[in-house]
Short mmCIF file of C-alpha atoms (C1' of nucleotides) in Angstrom, two decimals:
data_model
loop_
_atom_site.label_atom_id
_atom_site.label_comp_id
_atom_site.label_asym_id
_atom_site.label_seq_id
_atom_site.Cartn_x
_atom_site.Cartn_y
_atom_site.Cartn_z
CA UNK A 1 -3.67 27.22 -21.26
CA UNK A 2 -5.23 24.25 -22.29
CA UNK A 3 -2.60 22.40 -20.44
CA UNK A 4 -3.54 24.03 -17.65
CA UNK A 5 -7.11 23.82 -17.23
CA UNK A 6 -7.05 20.12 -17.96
CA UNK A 7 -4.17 19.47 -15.17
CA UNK A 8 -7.15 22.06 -12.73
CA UNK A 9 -10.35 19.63 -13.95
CA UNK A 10 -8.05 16.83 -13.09
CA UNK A 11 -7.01 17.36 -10.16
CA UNK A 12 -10.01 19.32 -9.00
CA UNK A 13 -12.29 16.25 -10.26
CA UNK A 14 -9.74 14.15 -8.03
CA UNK A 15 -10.88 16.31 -5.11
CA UNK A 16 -14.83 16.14 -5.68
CA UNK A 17 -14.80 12.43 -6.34
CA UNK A 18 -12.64 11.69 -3.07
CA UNK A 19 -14.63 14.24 -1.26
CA UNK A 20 -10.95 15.58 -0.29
CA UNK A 21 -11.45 19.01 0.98
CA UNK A 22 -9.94 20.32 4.20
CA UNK A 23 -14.01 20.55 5.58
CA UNK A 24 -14.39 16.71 5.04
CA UNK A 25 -11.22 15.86 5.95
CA UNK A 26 -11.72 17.38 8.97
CA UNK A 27 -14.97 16.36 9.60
CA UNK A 28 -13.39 12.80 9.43
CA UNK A 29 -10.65 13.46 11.81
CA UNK A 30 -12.99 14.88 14.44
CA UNK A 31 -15.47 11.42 13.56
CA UNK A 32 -12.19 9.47 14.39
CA UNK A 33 -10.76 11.20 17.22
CA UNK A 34 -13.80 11.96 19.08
CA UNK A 35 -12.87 10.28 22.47
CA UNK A 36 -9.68 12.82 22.73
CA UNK A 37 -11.23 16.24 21.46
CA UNK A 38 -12.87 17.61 24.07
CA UNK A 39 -14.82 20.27 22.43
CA UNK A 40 -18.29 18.78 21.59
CA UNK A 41 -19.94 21.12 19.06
CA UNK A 42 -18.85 19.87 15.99
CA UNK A 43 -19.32 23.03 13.50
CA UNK A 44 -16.60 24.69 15.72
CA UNK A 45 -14.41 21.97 16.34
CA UNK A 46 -14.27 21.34 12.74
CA UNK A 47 -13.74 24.76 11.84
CA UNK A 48 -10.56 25.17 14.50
CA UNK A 49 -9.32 21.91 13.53
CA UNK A 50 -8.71 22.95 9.94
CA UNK A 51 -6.96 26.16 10.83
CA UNK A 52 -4.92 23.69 13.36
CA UNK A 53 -3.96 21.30 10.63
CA UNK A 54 -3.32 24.21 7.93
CA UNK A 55 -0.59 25.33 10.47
CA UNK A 56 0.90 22.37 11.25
CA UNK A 57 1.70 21.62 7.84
CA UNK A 58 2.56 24.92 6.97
CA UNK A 59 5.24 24.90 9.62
CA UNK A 60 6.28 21.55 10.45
CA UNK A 61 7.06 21.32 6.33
CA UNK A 62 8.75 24.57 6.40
CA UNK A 63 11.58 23.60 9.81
CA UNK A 64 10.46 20.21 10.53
CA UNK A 65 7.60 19.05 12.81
CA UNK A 66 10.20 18.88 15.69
CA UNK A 67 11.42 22.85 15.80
CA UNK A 68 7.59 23.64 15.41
CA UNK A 69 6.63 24.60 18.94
CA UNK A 70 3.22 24.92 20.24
CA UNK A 71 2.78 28.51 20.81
CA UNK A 72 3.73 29.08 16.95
CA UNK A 73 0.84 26.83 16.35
CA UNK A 74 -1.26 27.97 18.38
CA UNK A 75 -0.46 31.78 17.46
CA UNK A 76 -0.94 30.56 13.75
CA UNK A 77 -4.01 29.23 14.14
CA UNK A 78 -5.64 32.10 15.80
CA UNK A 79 -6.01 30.08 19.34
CA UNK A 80 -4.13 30.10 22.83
CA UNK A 81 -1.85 27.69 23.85
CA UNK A 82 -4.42 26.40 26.55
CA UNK A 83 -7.38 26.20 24.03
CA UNK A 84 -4.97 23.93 21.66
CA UNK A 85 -4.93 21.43 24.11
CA UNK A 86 -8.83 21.05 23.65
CA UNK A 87 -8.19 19.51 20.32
CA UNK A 88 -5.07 17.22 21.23
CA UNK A 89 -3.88 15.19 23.44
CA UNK A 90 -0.12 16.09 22.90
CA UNK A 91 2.31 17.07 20.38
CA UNK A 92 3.06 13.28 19.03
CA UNK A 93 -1.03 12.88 19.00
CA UNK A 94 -1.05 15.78 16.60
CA UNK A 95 1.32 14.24 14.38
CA UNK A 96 -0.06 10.97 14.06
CA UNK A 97 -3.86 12.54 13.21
CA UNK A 98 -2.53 13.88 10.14
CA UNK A 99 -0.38 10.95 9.18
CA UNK A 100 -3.21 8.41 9.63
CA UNK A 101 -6.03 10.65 7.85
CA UNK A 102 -3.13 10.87 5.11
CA UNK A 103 -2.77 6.82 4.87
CA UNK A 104 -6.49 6.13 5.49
CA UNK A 105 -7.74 8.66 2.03
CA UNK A 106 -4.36 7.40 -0.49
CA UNK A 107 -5.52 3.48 0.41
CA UNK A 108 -9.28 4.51 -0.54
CA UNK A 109 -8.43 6.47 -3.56
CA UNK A 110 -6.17 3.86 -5.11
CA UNK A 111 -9.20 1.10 -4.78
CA UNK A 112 -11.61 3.13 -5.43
CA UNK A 113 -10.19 3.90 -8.79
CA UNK A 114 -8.52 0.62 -9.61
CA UNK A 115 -11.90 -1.51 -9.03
CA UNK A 116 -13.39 -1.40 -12.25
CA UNK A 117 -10.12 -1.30 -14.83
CA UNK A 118 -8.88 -4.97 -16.00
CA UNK A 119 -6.39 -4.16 -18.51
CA UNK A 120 -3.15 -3.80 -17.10
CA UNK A 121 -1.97 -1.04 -18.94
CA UNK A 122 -4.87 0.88 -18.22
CA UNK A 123 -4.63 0.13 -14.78
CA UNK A 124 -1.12 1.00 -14.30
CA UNK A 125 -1.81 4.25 -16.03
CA UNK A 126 -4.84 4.68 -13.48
CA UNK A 127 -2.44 3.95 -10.97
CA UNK A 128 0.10 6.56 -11.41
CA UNK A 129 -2.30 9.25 -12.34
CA UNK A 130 -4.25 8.61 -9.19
CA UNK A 131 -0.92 8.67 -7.06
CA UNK A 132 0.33 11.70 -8.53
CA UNK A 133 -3.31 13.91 -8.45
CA UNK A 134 -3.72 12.55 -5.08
CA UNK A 135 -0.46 14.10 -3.98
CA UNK A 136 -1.09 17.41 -5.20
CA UNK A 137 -4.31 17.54 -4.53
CA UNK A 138 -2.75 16.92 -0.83
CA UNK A 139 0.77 18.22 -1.44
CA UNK A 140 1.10 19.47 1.87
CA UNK A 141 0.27 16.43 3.81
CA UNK A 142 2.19 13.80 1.31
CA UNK A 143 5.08 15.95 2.40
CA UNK A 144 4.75 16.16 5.59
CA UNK A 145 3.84 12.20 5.64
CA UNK A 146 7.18 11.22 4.22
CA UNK A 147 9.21 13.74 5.79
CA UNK A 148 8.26 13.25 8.88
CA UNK A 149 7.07 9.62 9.54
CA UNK A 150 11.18 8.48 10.83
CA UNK A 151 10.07 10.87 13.63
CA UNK A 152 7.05 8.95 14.95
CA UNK A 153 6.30 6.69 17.83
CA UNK A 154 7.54 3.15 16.62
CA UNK A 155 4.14 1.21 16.44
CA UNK A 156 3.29 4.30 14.12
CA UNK A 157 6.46 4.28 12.02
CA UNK A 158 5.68 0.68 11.44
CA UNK A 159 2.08 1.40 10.44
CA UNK A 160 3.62 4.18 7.52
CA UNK A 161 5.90 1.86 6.79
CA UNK A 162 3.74 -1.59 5.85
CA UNK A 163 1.58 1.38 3.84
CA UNK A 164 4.68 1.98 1.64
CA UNK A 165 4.92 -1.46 1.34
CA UNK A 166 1.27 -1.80 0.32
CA UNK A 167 1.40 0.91 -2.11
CA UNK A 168 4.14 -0.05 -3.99
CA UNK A 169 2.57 -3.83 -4.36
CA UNK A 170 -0.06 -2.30 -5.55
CA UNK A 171 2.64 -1.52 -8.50
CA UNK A 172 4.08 -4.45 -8.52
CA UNK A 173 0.94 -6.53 -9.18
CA UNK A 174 0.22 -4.96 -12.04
CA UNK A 175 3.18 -5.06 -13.74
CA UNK A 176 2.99 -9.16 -12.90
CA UNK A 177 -0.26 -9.43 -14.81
CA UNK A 178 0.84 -7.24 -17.31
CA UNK A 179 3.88 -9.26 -17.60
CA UNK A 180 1.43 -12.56 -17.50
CA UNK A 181 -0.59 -11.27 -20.48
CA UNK A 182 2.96 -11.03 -22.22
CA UNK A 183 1.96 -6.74 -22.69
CA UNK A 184 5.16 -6.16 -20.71
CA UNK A 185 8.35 -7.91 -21.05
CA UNK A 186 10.05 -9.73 -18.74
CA UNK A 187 11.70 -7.85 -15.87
CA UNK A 188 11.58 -8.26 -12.02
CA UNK A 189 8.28 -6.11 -10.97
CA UNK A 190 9.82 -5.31 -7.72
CA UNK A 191 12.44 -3.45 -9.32
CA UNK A 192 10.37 -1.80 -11.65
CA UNK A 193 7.81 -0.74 -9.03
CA UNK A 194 10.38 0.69 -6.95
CA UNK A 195 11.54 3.10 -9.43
CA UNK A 196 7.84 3.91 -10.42
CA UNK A 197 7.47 4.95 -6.55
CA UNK A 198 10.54 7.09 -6.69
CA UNK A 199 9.60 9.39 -9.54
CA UNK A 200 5.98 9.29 -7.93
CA UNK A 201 7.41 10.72 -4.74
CA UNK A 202 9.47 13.27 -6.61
CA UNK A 203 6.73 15.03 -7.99
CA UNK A 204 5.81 16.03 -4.13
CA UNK A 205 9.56 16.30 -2.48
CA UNK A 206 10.58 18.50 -5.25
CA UNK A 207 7.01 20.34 -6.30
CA UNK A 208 9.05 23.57 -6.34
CA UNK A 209 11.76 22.72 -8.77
CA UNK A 210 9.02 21.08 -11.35
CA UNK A 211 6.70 23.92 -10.88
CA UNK A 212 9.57 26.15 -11.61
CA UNK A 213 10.61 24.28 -14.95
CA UNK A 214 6.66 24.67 -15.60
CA UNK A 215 5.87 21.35 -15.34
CA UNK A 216 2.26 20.49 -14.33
CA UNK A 217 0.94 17.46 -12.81
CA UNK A 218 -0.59 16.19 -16.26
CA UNK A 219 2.79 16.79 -17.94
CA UNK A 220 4.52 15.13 -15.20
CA UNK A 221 2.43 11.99 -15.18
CA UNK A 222 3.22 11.71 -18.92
CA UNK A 223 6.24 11.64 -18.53
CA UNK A 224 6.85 9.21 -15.93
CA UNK A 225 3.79 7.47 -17.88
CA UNK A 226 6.49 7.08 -20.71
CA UNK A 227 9.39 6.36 -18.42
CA UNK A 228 7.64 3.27 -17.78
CA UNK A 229 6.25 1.99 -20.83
CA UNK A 230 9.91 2.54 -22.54
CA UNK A 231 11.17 0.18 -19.49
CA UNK A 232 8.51 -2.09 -19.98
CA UNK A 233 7.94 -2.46 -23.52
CA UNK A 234 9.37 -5.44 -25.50
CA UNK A 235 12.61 -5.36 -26.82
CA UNK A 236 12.46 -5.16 -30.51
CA UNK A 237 15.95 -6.06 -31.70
CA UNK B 1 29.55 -13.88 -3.53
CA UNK B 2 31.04 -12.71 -6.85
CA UNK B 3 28.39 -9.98 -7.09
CA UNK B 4 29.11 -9.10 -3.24
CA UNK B 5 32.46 -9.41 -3.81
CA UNK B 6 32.34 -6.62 -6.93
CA UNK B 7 30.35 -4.17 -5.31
CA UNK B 8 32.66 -4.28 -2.27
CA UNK B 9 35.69 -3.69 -4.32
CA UNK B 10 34.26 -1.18 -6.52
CA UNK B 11 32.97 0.88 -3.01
CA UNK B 12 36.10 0.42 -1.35
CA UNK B 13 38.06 1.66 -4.68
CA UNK B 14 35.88 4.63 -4.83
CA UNK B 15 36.73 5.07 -1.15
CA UNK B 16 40.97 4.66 -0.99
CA UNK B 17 40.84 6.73 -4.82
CA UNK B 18 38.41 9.75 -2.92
CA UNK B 19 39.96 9.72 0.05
CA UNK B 20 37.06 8.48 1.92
CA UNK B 21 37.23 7.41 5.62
CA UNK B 22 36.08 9.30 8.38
CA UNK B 23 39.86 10.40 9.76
CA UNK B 24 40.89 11.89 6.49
CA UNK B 25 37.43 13.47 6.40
CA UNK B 26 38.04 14.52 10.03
CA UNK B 27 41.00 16.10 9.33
CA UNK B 28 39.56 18.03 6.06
CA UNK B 29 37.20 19.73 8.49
CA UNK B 30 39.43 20.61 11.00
CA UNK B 31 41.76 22.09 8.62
CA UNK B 32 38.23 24.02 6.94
CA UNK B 33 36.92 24.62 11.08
CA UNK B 34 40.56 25.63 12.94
CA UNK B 35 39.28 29.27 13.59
CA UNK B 36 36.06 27.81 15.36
CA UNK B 37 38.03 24.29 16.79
CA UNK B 38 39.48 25.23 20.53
CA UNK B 39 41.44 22.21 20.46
CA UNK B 40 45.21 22.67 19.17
CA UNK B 41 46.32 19.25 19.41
CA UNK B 42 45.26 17.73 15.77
CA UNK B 43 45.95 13.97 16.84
CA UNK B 44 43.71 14.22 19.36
CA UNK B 45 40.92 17.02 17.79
CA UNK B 46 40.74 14.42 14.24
CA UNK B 47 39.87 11.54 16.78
CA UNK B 48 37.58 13.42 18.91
CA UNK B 49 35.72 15.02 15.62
CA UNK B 50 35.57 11.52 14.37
CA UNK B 51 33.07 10.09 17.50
CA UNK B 52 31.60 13.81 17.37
CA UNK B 53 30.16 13.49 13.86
CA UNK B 54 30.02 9.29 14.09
CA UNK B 55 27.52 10.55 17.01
CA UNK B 56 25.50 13.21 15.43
CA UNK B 57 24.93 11.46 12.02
CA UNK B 58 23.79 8.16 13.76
CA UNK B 59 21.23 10.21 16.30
CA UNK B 60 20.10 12.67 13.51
CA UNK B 61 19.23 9.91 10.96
CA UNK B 62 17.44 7.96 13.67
CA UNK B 63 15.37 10.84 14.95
CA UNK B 64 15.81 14.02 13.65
CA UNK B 65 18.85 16.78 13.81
CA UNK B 66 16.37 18.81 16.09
CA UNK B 67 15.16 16.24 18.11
CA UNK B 68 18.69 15.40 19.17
CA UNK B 69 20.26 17.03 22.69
CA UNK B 70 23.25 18.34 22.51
CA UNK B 71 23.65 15.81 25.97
CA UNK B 72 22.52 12.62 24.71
CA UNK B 73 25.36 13.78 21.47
CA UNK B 74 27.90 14.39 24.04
CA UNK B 75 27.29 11.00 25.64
CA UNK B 76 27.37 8.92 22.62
CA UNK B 77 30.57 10.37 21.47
CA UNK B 78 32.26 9.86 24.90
CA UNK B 79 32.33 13.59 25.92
CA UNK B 80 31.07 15.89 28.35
CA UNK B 81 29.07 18.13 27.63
CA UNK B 82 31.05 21.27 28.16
CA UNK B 83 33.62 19.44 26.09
CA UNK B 84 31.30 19.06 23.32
CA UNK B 85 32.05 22.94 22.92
CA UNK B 86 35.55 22.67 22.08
CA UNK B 87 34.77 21.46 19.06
CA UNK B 88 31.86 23.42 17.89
CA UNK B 89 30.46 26.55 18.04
CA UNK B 90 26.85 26.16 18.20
CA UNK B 91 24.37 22.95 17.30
CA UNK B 92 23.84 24.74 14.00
CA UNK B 93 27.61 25.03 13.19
CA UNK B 94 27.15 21.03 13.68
CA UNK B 95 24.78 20.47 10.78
CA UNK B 96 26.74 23.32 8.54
CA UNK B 97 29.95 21.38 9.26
CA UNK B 98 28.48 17.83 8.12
CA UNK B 99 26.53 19.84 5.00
CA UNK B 100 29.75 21.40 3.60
CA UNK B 101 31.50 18.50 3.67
CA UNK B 102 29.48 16.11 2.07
CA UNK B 103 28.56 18.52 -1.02
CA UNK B 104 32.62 19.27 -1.40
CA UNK B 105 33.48 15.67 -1.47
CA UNK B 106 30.25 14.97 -3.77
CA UNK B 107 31.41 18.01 -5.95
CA UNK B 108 34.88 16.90 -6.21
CA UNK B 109 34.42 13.45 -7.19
CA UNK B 110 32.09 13.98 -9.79
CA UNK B 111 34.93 16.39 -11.76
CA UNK B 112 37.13 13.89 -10.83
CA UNK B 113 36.39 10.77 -11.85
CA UNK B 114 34.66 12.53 -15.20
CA UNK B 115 37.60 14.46 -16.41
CA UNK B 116 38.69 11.67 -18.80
CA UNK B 117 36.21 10.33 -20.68
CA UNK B 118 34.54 11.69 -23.45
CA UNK B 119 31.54 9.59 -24.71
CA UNK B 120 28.39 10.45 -23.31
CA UNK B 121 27.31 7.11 -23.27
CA UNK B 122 30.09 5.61 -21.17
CA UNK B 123 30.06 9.51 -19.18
CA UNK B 124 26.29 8.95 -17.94
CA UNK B 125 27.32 5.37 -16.99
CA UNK B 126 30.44 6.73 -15.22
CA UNK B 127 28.24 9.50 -13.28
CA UNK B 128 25.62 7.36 -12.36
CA UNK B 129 27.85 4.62 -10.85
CA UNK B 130 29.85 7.47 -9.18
CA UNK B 131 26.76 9.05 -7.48
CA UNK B 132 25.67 5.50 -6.20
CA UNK B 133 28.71 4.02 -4.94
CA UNK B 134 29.60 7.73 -3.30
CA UNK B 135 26.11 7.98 -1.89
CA UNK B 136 26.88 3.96 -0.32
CA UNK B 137 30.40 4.93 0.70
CA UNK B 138 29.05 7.79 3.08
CA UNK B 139 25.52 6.94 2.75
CA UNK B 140 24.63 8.44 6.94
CA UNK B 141 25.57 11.49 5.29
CA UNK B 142 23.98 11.69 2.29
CA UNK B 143 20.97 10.87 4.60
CA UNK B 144 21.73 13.18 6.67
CA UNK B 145 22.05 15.94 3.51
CA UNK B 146 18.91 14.84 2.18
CA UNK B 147 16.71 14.99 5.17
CA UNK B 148 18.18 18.21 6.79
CA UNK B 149 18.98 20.61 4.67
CA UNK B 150 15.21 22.38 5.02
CA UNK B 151 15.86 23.02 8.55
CA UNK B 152 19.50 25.42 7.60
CA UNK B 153 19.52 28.89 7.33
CA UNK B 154 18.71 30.15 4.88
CA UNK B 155 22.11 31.27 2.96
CA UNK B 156 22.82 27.21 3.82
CA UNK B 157 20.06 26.16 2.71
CA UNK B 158 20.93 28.36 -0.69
CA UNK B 159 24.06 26.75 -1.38
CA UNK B 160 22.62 22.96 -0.79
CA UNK B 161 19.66 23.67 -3.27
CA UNK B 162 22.30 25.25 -5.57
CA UNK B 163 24.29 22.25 -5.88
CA UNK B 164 21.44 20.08 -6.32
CA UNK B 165 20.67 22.26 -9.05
CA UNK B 166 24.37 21.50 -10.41
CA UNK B 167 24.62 17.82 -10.00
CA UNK B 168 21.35 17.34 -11.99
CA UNK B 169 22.99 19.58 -14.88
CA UNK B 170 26.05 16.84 -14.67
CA UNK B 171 23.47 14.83 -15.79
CA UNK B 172 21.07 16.89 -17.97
CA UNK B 173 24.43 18.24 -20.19
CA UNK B 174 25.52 14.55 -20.46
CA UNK B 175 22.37 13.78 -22.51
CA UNK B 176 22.06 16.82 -24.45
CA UNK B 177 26.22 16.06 -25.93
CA UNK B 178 24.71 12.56 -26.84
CA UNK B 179 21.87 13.80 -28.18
CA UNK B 180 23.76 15.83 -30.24
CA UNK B 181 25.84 12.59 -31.26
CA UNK B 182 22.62 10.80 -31.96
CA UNK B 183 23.89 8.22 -29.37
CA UNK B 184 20.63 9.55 -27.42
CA UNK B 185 16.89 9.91 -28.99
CA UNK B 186 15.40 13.48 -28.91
CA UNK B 187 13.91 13.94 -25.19
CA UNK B 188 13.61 16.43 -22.49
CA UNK B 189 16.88 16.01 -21.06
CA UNK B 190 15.69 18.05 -17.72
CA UNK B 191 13.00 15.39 -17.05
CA UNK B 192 15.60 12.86 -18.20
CA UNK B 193 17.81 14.05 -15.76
CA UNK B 194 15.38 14.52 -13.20
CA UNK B 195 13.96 11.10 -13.35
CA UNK B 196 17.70 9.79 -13.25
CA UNK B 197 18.19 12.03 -9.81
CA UNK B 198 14.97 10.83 -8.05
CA UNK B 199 16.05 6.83 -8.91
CA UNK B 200 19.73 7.92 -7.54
CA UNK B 201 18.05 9.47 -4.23
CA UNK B 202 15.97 6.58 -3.82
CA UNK B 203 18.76 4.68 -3.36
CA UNK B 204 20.10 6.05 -0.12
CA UNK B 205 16.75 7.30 1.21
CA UNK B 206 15.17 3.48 1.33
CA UNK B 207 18.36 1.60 1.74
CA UNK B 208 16.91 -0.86 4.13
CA UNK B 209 14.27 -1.61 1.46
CA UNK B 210 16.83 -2.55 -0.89
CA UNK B 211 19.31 -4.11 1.49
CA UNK B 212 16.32 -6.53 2.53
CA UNK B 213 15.46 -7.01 -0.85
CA UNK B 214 19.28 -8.37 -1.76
CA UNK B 215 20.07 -5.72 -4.41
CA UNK B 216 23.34 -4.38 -3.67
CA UNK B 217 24.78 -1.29 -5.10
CA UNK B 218 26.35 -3.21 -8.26
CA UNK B 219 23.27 -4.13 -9.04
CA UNK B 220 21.21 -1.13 -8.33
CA UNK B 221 23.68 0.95 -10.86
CA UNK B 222 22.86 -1.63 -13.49
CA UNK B 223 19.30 -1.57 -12.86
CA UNK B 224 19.44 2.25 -12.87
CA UNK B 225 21.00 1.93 -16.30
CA UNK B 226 18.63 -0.14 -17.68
CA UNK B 227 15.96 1.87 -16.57
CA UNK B 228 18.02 5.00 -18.25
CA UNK B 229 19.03 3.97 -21.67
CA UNK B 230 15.62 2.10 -22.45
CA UNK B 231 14.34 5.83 -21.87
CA UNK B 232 17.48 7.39 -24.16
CA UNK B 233 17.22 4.45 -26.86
CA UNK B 234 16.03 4.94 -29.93
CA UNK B 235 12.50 3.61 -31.18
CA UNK B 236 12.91 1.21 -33.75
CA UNK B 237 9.73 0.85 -34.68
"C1'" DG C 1 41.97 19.69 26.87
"C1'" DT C 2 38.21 18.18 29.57
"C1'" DC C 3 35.36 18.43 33.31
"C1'" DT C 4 31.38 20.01 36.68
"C1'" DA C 5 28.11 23.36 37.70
"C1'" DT C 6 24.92 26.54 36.41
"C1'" DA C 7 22.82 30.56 34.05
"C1'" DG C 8 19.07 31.79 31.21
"C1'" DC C 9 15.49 30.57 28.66
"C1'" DA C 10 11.93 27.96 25.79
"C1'" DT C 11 9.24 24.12 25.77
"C1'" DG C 12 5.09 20.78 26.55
"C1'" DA C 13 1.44 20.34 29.43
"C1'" DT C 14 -2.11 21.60 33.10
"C1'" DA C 15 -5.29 24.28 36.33
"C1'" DG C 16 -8.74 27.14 37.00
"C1'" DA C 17 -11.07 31.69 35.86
"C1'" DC C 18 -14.63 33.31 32.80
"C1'" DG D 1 -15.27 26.62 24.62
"C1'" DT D 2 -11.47 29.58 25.26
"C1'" DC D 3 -8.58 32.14 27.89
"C1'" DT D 4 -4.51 33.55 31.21
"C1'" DA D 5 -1.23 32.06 34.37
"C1'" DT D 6 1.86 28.80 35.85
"C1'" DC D 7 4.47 24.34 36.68
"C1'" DA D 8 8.08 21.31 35.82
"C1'" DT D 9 11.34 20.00 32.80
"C1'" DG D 10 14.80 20.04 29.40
"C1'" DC D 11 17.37 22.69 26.37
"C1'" DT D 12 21.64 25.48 24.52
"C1'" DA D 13 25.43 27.75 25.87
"C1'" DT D 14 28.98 29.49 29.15
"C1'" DA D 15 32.16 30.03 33.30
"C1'" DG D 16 35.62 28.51 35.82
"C1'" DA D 17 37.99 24.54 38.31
"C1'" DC D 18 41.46 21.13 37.35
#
DNA sequence: GTCTATAGCATGATAGAC
DNA sequence: GTCTATCATGCTATAGAC
């Protein structure tokens, strides 16, 4: 119970300090795609564009962004086929909204909350904690951002892919200062990073199966928390 | 080079020991497929399967199972496209054809190469290597596996979540028996094994990072291990 | 055993009424 | 701002010649 409400505050204190609702989010996709969305009242396109986006990731993360045609969205999100295309350009366009709103709030977060921590060990717990809130805070759209990024336009692929990059150096750098400030023993960072990243991304590909062992977010960021520091801590032989 | 030269052996010894090359895997499905197969002739159905499934798992991987035509398959693999139908019954039957396979051969080595040994130290380091050097030996289809089993039916989809379900108990009941040894420390062996599955994923889903970062699959397996028994180790402290 | 030709249909996208 | 109606295209799957 406890447990529970503290994963909620977390999470939910996540979500008011990111200002990551599907309102603002949308708000900031209609800011940024304002040349291509015809509809100029922004109350209602704002409104449609989160029942548009609450479809898409409903379906495209239930049979794949590819099988999900338009008329199911459209159907889904309470418009006609004709007054979808008021909001996008195409199909690809749609896809590559929510991918770069996706990018453009996990890069923010993970500054935001890493700019004032010095300690390494702090900061890598930061880091993970952030990461893993952040993705259920936004399950559906981390999902549908790894699952689906293979299937974009190249220049966009590249784009998700230099992010992954980014985040995970993110990782890695901290592990190098922790390992400067002789906290962490020596190990190659890269390595360790990459593994970090993989349970991170686990929590979101497989939300069902931890939910179902009753794992929370909290618990689960413990854990991997611990995964970690065991790898990292010095040898005492 | 001696590092390259290890990991090739030890991949190419899991491959003559499993039986793993595509026209022994070829003709394991069309033994498993005859009632659906058209073609009598096994000579020339094993070859044909071959470029079928060479085809579909180099398309799929690239950009999607459902974003691939059943023409531009047929072209790749050197067929027509009524010819294409010889072979299988629908585009569906494709994907369920690839699926089965992969999880028998996955399922099979695992008993296999397990049967003999008994400490659950040396058993985890056994199962571990197996999954990784399996997972590089037909690593388009473990891709392929990974990315599209959401988009089966649903009784397909069953069966692939209920053998990820098993492999991860390989795991989990390997470090409960050495916990019960003492070899292990007390733990959630769940999470353990967990944790241990999302590091053995990783290594197939980002191959290219890894490739490009010159860790090989020798060295992955240790690195895995490392990560592992640090976790499992007792704290002497 | 493989091909060409085509049926039958669903899709992404657009035009124009309201 | 949203709708209905429609276009053009591409798809899966099949029929029948060779």
């Amino acid at each position: 119970m406890t447990v529970t409400a503290q994963k909620t505050n977390e999470v939910s204190s996540i979500r008011r300090e990111l200002g990551i609702s599907l309102p603002v989010i949308c708000r900031e996709i209609f800011a940024a795609h304002r040349a291509e969305i015809q509809v100029r009242n922004e109350r209602i396109a704002v409104a449609n564009l989160g029942k548009i986006l609450e479809a898409t990731l409903a379906i495209a993360n239930r049979k794949g962004f590819a099988a999900m045609s338009l008329r199911e969205l459209a159907e889904r999100a309470g418009l006609s086929l004709g007054g979808l295309y008021a909001y996008i350009k195409s199909k690809d366009d749609l896809a590559v909204m929510i991918q770069a709103q996706v990018q453009r709030v996990l890069q923010q977060a993970m500054t935001n909350r890493l700019a004032d921590i010095r300690d390494p060990a702090q900061r890598l717990s930061e880091a993970i904690r952030t990461h893993l809130y952040l993705s259920e805070a936004l399950l559906p759209w981390f999902q549908f951002l790894y699952m689906e990024a293979r299937h974009l336009a190249p220049s966009e692929r590249r784009r998700a892919v230099a992010l992954e990059q980014e985040s995970e150096k993110i990782f890695a750098d901290i592990i190098i200062a922790g390992q400067q400030t002789r906290q962490f023993r020596d190990c190659n960072p890269q390595v360790a990073a990459g593994m970090l990243k993989a349970m991170l991304q686990d929590w979101y590909l497989k939300h069902r199966k931890h939910r179902q062992r009753g794992l929370n977010v909290a618990g689960y960021a413990t854990q991997v928390e611990e995964f970690i520091n065991r790898y990292l801590a010095h040898t005492n032989s």
